[in-house]
Coordinates of C-alpha atoms in Angstrom, one line a residue:
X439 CA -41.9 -94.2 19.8
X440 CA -38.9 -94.9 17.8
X441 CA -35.6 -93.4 18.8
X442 CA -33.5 -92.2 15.9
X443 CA -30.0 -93.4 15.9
X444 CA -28.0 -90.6 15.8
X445 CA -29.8 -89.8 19.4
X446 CA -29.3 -93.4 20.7
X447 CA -25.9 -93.8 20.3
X448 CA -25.8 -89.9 22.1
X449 CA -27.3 -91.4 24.9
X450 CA -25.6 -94.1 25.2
X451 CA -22.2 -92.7 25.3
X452 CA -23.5 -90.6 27.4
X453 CA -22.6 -87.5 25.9
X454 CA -25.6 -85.1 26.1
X455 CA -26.9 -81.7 23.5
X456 CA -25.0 -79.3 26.3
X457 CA -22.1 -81.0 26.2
X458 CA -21.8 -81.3 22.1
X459 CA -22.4 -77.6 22.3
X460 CA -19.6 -76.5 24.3
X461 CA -17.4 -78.7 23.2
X462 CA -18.2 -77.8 19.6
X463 CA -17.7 -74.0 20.6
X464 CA -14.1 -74.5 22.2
X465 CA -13.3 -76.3 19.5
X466 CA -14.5 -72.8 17.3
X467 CA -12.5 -70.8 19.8
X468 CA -8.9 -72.8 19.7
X469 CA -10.0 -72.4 16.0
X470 CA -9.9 -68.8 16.2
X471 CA -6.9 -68.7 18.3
X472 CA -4.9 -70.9 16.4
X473 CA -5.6 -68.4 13.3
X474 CA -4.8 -65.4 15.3
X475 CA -1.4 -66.7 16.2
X476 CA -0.9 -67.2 12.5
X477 CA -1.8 -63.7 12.1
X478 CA 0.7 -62.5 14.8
X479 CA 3.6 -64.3 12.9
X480 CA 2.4 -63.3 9.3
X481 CA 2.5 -59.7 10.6
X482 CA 6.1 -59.6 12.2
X483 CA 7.4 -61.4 8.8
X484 CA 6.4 -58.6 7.0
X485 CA 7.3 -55.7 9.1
X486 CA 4.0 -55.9 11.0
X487 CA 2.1 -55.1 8.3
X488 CA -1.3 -56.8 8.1
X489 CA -2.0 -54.9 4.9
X490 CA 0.2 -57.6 3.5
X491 CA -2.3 -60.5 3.9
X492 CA -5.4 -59.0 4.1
X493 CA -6.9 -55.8 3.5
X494 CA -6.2 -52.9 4.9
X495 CA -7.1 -48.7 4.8
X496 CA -3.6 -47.7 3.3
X497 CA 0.3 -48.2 4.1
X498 CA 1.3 -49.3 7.3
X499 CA 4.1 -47.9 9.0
X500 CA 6.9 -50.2 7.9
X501 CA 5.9 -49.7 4.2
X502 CA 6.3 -46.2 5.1
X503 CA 8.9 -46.6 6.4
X504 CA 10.7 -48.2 3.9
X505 CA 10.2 -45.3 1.5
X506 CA 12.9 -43.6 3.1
X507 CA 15.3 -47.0 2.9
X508 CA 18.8 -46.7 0.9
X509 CA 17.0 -49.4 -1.5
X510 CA 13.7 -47.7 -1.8
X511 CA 14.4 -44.1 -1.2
X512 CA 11.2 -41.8 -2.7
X513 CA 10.7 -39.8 0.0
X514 CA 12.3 -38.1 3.1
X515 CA 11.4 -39.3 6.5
X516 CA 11.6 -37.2 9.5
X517 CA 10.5 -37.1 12.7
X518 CA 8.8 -34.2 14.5
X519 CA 10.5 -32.7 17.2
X520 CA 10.8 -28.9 18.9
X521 CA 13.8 -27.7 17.1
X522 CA 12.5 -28.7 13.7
X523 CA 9.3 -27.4 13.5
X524 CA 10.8 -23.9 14.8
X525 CA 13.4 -23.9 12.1
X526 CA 10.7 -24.8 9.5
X527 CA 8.6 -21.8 10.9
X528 CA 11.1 -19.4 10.9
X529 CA 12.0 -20.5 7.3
X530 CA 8.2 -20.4 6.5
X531 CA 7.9 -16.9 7.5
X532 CA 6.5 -14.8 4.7
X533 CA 8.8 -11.7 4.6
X534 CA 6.1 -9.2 5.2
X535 CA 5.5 -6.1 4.1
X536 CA 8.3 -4.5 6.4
X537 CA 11.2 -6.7 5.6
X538 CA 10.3 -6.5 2.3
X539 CA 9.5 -2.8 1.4
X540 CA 10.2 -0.6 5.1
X541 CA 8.3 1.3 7.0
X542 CA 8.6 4.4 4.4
X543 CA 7.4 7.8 5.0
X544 CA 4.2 9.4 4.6
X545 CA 3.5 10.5 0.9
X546 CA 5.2 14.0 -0.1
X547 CA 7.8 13.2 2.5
X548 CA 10.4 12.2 -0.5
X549 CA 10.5 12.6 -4.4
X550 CA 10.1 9.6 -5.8
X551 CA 10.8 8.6 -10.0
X552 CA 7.4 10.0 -11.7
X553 CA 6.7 12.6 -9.5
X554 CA 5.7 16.4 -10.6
X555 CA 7.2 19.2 -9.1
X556 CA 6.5 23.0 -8.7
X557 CA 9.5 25.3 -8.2
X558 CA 9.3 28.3 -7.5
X559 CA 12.5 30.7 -7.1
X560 CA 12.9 34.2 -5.2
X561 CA 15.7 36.8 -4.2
X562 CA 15.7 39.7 -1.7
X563 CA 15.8 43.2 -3.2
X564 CA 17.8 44.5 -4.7
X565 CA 17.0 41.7 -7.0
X566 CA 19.9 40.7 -9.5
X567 CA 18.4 37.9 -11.1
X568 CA 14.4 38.2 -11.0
X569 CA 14.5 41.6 -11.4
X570 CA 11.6 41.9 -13.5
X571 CA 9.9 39.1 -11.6
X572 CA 6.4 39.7 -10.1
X573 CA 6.7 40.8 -6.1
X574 CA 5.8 38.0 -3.6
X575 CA 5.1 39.0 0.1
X576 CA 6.5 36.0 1.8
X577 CA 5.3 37.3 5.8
X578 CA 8.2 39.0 6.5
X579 CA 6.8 42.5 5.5
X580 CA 9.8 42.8 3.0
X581 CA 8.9 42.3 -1.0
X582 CA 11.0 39.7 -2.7
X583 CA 11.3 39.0 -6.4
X584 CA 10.8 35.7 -7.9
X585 CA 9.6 33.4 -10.6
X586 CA 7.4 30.3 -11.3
X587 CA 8.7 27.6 -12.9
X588 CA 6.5 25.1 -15.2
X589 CA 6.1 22.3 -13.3
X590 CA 8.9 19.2 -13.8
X591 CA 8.7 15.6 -13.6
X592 CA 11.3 13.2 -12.2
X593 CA 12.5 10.8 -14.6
X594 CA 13.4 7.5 -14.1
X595 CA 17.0 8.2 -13.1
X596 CA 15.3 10.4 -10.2
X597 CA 16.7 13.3 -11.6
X598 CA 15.7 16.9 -12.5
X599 CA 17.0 20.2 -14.5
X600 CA 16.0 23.3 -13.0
X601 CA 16.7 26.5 -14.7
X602 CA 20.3 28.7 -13.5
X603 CA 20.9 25.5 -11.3
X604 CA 21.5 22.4 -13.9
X605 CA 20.8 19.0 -13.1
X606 CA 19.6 17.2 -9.6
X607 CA 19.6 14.3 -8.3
X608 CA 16.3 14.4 -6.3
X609 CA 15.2 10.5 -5.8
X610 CA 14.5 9.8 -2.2
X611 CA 15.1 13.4 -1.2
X612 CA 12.4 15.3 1.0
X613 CA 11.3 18.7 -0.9
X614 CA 12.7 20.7 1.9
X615 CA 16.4 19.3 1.3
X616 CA 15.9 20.1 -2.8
X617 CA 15.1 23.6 -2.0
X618 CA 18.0 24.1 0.3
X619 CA 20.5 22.9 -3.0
X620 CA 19.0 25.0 -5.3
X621 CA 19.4 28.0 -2.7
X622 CA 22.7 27.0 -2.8
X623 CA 23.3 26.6 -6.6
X624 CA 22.1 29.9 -6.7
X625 CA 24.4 31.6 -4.8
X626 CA 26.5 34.0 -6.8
X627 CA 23.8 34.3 -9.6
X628 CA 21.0 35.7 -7.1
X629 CA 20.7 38.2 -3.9
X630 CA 20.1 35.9 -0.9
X631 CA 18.5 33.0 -3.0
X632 CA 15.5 31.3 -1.7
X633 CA 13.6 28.0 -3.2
X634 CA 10.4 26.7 -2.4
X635 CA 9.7 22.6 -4.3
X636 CA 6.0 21.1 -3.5
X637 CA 5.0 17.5 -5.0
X638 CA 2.2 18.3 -7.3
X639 CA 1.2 14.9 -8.8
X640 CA -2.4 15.0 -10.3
X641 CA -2.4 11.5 -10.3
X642 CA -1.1 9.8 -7.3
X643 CA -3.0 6.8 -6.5
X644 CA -3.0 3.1 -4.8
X645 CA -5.2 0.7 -6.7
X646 CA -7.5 -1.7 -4.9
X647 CA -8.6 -4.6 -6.5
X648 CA -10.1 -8.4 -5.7
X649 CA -12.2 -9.7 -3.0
X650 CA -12.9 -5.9 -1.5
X651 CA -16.6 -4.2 -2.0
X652 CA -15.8 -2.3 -4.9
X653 CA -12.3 -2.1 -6.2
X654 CA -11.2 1.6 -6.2
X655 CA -8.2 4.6 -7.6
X656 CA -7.3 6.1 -4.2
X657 CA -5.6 9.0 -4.3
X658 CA -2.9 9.8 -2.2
X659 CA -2.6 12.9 0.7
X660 CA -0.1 14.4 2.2
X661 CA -1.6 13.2 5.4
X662 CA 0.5 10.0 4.3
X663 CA -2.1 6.5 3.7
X664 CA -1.1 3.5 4.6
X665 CA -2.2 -0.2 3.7
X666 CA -5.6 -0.6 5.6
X667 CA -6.6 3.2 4.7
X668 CA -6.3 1.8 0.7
X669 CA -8.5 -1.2 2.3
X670 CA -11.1 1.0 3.9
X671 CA -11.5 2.8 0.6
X672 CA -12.1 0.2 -1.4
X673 CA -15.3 -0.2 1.1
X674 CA -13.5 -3.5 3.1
X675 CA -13.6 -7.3 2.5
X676 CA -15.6 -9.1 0.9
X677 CA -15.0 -12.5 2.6
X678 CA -13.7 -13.2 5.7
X679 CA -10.9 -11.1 7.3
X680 CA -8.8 -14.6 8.4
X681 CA -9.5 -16.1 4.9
X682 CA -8.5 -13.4 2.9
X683 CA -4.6 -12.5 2.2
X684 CA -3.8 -9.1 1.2
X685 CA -0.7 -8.8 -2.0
X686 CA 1.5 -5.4 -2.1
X687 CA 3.3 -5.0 -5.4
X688 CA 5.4 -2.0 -5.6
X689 CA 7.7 -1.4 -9.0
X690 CA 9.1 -5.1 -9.5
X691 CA 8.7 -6.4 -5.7
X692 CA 5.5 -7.7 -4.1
X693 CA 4.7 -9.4 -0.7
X694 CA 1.9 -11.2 0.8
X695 CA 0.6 -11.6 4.1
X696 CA -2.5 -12.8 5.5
X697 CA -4.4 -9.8 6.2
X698 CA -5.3 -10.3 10.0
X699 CA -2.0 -10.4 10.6
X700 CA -1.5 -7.1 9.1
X701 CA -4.4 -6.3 11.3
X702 CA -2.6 -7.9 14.5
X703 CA 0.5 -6.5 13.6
X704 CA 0.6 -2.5 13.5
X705 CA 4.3 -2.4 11.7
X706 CA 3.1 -4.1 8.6
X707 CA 0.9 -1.2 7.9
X708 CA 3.3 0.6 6.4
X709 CA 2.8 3.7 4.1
X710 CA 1.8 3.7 0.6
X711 CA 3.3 5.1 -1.9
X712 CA 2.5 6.8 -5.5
X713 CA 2.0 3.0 -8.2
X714 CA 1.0 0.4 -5.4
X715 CA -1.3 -2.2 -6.1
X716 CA -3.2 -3.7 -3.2
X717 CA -4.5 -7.6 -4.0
X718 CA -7.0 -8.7 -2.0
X719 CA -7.5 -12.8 -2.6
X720 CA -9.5 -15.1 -1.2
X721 CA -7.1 -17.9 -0.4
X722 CA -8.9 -20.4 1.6
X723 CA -6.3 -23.4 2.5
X724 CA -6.8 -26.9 3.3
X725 CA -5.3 -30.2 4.3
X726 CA -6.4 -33.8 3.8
X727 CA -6.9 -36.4 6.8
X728 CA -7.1 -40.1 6.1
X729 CA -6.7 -43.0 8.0
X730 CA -7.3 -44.0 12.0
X731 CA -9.3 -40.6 13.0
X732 CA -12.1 -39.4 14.2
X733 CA -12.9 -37.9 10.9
X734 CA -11.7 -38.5 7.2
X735 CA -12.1 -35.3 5.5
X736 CA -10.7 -32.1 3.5
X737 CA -10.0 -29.6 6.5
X738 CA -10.2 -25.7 5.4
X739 CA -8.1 -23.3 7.4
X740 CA -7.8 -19.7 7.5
X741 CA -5.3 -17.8 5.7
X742 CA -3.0 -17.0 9.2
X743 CA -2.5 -20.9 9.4
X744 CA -3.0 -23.6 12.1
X745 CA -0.7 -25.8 14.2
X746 CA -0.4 -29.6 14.1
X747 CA -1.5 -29.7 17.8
X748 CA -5.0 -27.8 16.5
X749 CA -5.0 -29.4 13.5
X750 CA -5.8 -32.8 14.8
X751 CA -8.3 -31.1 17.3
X752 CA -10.1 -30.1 14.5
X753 CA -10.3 -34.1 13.1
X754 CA -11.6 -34.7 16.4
X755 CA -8.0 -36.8 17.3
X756 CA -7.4 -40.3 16.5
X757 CA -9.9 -42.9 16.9
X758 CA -8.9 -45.1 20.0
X759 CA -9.6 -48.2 19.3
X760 CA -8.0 -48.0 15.8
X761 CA -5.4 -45.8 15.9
X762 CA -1.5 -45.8 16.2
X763 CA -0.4 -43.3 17.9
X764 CA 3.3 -43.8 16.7
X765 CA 2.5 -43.2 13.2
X766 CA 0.4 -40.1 12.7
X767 CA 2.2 -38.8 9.3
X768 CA 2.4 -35.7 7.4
X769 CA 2.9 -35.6 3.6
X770 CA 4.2 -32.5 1.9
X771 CA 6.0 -31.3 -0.9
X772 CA 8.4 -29.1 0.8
X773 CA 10.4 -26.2 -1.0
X774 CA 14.3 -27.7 -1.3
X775 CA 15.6 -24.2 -0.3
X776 CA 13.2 -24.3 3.1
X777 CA 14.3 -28.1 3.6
X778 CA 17.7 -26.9 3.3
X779 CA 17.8 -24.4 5.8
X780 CA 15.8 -26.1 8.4
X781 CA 18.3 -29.2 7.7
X782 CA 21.3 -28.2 6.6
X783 CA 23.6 -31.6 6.5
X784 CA 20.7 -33.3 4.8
X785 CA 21.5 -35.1 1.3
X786 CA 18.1 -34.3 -0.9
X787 CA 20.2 -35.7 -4.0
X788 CA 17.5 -37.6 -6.8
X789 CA 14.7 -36.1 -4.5
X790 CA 14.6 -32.6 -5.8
X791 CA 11.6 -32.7 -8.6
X792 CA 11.3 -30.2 -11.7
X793 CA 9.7 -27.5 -9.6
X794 CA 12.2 -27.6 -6.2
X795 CA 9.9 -29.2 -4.2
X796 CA 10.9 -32.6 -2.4
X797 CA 8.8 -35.2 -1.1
X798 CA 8.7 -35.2 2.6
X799 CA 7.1 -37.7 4.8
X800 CA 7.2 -36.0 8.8
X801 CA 6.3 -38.6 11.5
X802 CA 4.5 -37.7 15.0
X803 CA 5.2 -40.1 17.3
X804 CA 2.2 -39.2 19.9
X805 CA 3.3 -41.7 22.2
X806 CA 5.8 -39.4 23.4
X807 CA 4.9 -36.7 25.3
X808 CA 7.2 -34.1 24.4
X809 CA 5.7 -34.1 20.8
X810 CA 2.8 -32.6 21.8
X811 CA 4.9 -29.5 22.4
X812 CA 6.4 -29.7 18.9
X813 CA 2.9 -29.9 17.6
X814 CA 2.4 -26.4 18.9
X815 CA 4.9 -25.1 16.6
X816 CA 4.5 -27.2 13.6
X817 CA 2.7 -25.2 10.8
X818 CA 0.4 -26.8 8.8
X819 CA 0.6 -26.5 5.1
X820 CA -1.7 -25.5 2.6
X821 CA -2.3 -29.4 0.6
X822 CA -1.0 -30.9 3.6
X823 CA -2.1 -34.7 3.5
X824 CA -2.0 -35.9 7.2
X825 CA -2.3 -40.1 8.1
X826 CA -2.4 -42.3 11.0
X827 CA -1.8 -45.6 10.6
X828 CA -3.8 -48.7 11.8
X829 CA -2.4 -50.2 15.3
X830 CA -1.6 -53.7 14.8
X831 CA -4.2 -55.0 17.1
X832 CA -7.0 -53.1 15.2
X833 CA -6.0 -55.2 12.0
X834 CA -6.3 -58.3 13.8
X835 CA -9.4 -57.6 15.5
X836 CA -10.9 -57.2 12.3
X837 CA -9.4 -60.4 10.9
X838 CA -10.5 -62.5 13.8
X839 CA -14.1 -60.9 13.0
X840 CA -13.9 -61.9 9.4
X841 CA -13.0 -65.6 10.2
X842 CA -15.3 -65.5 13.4
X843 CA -18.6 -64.2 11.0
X844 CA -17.4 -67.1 8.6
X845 CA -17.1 -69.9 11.3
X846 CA -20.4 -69.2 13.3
X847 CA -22.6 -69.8 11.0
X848 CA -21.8 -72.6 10.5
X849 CA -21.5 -73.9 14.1
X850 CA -25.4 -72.6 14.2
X851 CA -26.3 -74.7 11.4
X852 CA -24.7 -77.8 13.2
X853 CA -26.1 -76.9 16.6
X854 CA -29.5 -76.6 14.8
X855 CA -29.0 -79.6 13.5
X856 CA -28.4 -81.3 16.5

């Protein structure tokens, strides 16, 4: 049997298959090592970045970073902390339907603009005004004589003219404190002058419209309605209670609130009055998470709002063996006025768009411990857009996988060959 050559002169340099093999495979692996060093360097030139010579799943955090540079200045970097995310929270606040309106008093407390009003007039005998006047028993026993006046609306000035008295100003006033003024207009002109006023509006209603059962007129009591009595007219939700928000409008002002926390909070149901309109939208919110986590996604919240620290529960956190926990980032257009007061010696100049809003860029540095307190307190927005960054070994794992699944094969075909 012949021997081939190639196979002779193996043996008789005495090099055998084994040995070919290994040394053909460390040869592979100072290969692969070699490149990875290259990688390591490549990176650090450019801001260890490996986006920058291969691909990668979006900016890394030195080309975010540099968004925020003198030279390249789009966006406003800042980094998460405690006293921050309080000041944006306070500043986020909605008003609420207590700051905005007060508690105010049950309807038919006070005379409002609009309102209609019966009047009615009396004097003790011997009667020097009302003398031919109809004779009212008020309980005492003792006639007195008196009149009816045709009822009178409040005009927009909050005023009134009542007859032998001129003209009142009666906005805000309680019926009670009328009455007494006219008994004392009337002084001189009467015998012991008495007034009685009553709010008679027809037509004093809340209306209830959007995401309830059946939008509804309800008309206001003297027992004195307040916001979730209008609600539990209009037969309740429709959706959700913690993804609807409930909107007040009251003359020119309105407020909204998310409606369990009108629910949680007994102050903000306040009382109605005679011309609100009661909103009730479905406002489901969301935020968008991309990058090194355990889930890339649109996230819906409910209307009250989330924390950071829940929100990236809800992701299911960042994926080990990918993630960077120094560059978990939130993008937002923030309102300028709410920038401004939660940092006050900032300079937004050239970032302040047509709308007010300035692009913000708010960095999480999870490495540190005491962010995870901050995250507590940092509200999520609705449109947030939250992304964590690729560690630097992650990249290079995968480019020592793309060279390695090149240069195997071909060490296979040569082995084979062998």
């Amino acid at each position: 049997m012949k021997i081939p050559v190639n196979v002779a002169k193996t043996v008789k340099s005495g090099r055998t298959f084994a040995g070919l093999r290994k040394q053909r495979k460390a040869s592979v692996l100072r290969c692969l090592s070699t490149l990875a060093a290259m990688a390591v360097g490549a990176a650090s030139l450019q801001g260890c970045s490996s986006n920058n010579f291969m691909g990668g799943d979006g900016p890394s955090l030195g080309q975010i970073k540099a968004t925020a540079t003198a030279q390249k200045r789009t966006a406003l970097l800042v980094g998460v902390d405690g006293t921050l995310a309080k000041k944006l929270e306070r500043a986020d606040k909605p008003e609420g339907f207590i700051n905005t309106f007060g508690e105010g008093q049950a309807y038919g407390t006070v005379i409002s603009a609009g309102d209609v009003l019966q009047i009615a007039l009396f004097e003790s005998p011997p009667a020097l005004l009302f003398g031919s006047g109809a004779t009212l028993a008020l309980g005492t026993g003792s006639g007195q004589r008196g009149m009816t006046l045709p009822e009178i609306e409040v005009d927009t000035l909050g005023r009134i003219s009542v007859p032998f008295v001129g003209t009142l100003d009666v906005q805000g006033q309680s019926p009670q404190l009328v009455a007494r003024e006219i008994a004392v207009r009337l002084r001189g002109k009467a015998n012991q002058p008495q007034a009685v006023v009553t709010i008679r509006n027809a037509a004093s209603v809340v209306t209830v419209v959007g995401q309830v059962r059946a939008s509804t007129r309800m008309p206001l009591t003297f027992k004195g309605e307040r916001v979730l009595d209008a609600i539990a007219a209009a037969g309740g939700t429709s959706e959700p209670v913690d993804k609807v928000s409930l909107q007040l409008t009251r003359g020119g002002q309105s407020a909204l609130m998310p409606f369990d926390e009108v629910i949680a909070s007994p102050g903000e149901n306040i009382f109605l009055k005679a011309g609100d309109v009661l909103t009730v939208s479905y406002q489901p919110k969301s935020f968008t998470v991309l990058g090194a986590t355990g889930r890339n996604d649109e996230i819906k919240f409910e209307a009250r709002g989330i924390t950071l620290a829940q929100a990236l529960g809800r992701i299911g956190g960042l994926r080990d063996d990918q993630a960077n926990p120094g560059g978990v980032f939130i993008f937002r257009l923030e309102d300028a006025q709410t920038l401004s007061s939660a940092l006050p010696d900032t300079n937004l100049s050239g970032l302040i768009d047509a709308d007010g809003k300035v692009p913000v860029i708010y960095r999480a540095d999870l490495r540190d411990p005491i962010t995870f307190f901050s995250a507590q307190h940092f509200a999520m927005r609705d449109h947030d857009v939250v992304y964590v960054t690729n560690a630097l070994v992650s990249d290079l794992q995968k480019f020592v996988n793309i060279i390695g699944a090149a240069i195997y094969p071909v060490v296979t075909v040569q082995a084979a060959g062998l």
